[in-house]
mmCIF file of C-alpha atoms in Angstrom:
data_model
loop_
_atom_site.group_PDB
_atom_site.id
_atom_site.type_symbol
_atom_site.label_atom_id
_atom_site.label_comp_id
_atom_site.label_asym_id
_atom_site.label_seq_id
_atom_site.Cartn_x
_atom_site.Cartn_y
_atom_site.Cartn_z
ATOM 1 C CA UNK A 1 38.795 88.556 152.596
ATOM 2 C CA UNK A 2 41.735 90.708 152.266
ATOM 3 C CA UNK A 3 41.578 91.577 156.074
ATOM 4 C CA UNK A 4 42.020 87.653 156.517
ATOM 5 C CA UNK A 5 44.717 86.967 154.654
ATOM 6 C CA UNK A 6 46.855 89.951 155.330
ATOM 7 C CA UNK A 7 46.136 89.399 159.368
ATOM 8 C CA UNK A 8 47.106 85.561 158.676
ATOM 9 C CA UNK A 9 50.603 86.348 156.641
ATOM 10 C CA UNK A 10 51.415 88.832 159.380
ATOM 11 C CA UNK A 11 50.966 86.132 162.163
ATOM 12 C CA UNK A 12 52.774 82.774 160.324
ATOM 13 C CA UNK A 13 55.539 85.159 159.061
ATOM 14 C CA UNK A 14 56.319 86.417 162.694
ATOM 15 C CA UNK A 15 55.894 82.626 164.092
ATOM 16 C CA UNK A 16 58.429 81.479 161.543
ATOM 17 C CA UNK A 17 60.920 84.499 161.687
ATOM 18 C CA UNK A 18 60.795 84.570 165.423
ATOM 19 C CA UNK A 19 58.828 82.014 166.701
ATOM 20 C CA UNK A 20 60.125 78.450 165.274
ATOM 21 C CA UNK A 21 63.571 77.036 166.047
ATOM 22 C CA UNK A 22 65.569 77.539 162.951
ATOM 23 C CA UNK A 23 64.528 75.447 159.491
ATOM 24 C CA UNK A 24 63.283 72.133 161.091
ATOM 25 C CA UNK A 25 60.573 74.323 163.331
ATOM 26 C CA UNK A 26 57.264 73.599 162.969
ATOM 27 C CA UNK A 27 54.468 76.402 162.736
ATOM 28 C CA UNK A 28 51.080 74.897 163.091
ATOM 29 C CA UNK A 29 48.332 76.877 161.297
ATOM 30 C CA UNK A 30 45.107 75.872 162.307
ATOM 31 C CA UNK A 31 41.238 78.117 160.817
ATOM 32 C CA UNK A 32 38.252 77.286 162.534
ATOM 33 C CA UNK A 33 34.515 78.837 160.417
ATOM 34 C CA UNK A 34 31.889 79.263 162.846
ATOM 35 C CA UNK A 35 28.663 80.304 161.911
ATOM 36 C CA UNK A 36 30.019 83.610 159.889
ATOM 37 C CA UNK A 37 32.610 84.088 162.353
ATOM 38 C CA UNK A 38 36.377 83.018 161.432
ATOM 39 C CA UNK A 39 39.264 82.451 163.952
ATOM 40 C CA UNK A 40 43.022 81.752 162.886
ATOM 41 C CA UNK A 41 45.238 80.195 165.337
ATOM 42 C CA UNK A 42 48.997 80.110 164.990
ATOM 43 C CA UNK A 43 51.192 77.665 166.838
ATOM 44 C CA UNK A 44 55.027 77.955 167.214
ATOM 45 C CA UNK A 45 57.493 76.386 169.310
ATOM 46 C CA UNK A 46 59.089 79.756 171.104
ATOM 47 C CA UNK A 47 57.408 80.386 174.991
ATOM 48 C CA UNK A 48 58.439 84.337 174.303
ATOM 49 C CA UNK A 49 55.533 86.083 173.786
ATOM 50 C CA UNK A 50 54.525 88.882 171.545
ATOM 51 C CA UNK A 51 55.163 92.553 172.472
ATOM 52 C CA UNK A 52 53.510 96.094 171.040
ATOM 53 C CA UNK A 53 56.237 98.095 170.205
ATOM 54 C CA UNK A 54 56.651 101.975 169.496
ATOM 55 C CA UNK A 55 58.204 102.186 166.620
ATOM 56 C CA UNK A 56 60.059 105.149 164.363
ATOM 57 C CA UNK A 57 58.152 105.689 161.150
ATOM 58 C CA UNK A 58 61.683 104.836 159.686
ATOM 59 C CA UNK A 59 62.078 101.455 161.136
ATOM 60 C CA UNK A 60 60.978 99.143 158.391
ATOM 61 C CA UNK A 61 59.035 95.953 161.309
ATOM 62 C CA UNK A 62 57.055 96.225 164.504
ATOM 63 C CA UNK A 63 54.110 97.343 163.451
ATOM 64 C CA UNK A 64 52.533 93.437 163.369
ATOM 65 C CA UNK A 65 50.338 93.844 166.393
ATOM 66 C CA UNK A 66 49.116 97.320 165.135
ATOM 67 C CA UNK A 67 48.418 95.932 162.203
ATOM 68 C CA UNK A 68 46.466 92.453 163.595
ATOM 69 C CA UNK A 69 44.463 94.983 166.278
ATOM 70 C CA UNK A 70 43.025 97.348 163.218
ATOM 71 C CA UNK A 71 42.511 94.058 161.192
ATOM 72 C CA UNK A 72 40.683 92.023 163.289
ATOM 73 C CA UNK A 73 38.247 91.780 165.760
ATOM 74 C CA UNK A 74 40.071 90.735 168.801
ATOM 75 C CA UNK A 75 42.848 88.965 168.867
ATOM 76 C CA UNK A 76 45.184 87.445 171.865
ATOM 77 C CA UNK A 77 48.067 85.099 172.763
ATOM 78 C CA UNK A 78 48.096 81.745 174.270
ATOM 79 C CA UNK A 79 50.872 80.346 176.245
ATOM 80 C CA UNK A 80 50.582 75.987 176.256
ATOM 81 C CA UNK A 81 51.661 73.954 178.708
ATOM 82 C CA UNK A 82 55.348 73.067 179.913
ATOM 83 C CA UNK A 83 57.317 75.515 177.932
ATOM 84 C CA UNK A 84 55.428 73.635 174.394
ATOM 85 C CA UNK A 85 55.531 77.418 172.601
ATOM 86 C CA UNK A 86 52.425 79.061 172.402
ATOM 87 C CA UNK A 87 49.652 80.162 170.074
ATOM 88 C CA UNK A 88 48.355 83.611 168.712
ATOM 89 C CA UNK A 89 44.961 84.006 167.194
ATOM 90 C CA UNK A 90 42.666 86.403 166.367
ATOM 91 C CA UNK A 91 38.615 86.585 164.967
ATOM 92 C CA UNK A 92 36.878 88.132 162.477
ATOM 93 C CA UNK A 93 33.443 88.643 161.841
ATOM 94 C CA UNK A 94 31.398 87.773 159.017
ATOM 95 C CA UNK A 95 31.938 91.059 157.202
ATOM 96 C CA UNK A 96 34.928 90.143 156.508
ATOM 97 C CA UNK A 97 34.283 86.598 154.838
ATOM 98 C CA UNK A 98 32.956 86.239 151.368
ATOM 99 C CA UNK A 99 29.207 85.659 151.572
ATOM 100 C CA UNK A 100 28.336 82.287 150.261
ATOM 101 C CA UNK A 101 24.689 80.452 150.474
ATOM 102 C CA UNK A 102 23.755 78.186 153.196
ATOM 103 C CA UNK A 103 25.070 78.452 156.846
ATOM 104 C CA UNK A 104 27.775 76.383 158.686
ATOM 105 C CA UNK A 105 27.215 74.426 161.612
ATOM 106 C CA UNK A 106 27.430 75.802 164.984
ATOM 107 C CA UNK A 107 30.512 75.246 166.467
ATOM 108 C CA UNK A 108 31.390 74.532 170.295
#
């Protein structure tokens, strides 16, 4: 679970320091369970995408994507349509998920 919410914080921190436009922008956070399998999506209003940076181990940011690609199964970046912003996401698994009883519906 820690996996999940560190990935998630790194993701809606970056949408609303660099992503939304100034204090009325709107960051859309959006979790979707399916079966064991967890997938976070992040909205923000910018069209500039997200870039992997080399960084100095004295530079104190720009290790997000690092940090999302060792967290998380896969993750990626969606662009929507007419300049709307875009979306970053990423999955992971149901190891990382608490195990509760039952089973959750299949999703589409």
């Amino acid at each position: 679970m820690e996996d999940v919410m560190l990935a998630a914080t790194e993701v809606i921190t970056n949408a609303v320091r660099h992503g939304s436009k100034g204090p009325a922008g709107i960051v859309t956070v959006a979790i979707e369970l399916c079966g064991n399998d967890l997938r976070v999506n992040v909205t923000d209003s910018s069209t500039m995408l997200p870039m992997l940076r080399d960084v100095s181990p004295l530079e104190e940011g720009g290790r997000g994507l690092r940090l999302l690609g060792a967290l998380t199964e896969s993750w990626g970046v969606h662009v929507e349509r007419e300049g709307a912003g875009k979306t970053v996401w990423f999955t992971l698994g149901g190891n990382a998920l608490p195990r509760r009883a039952g089973r959750y519906a299949a999703c589409r």
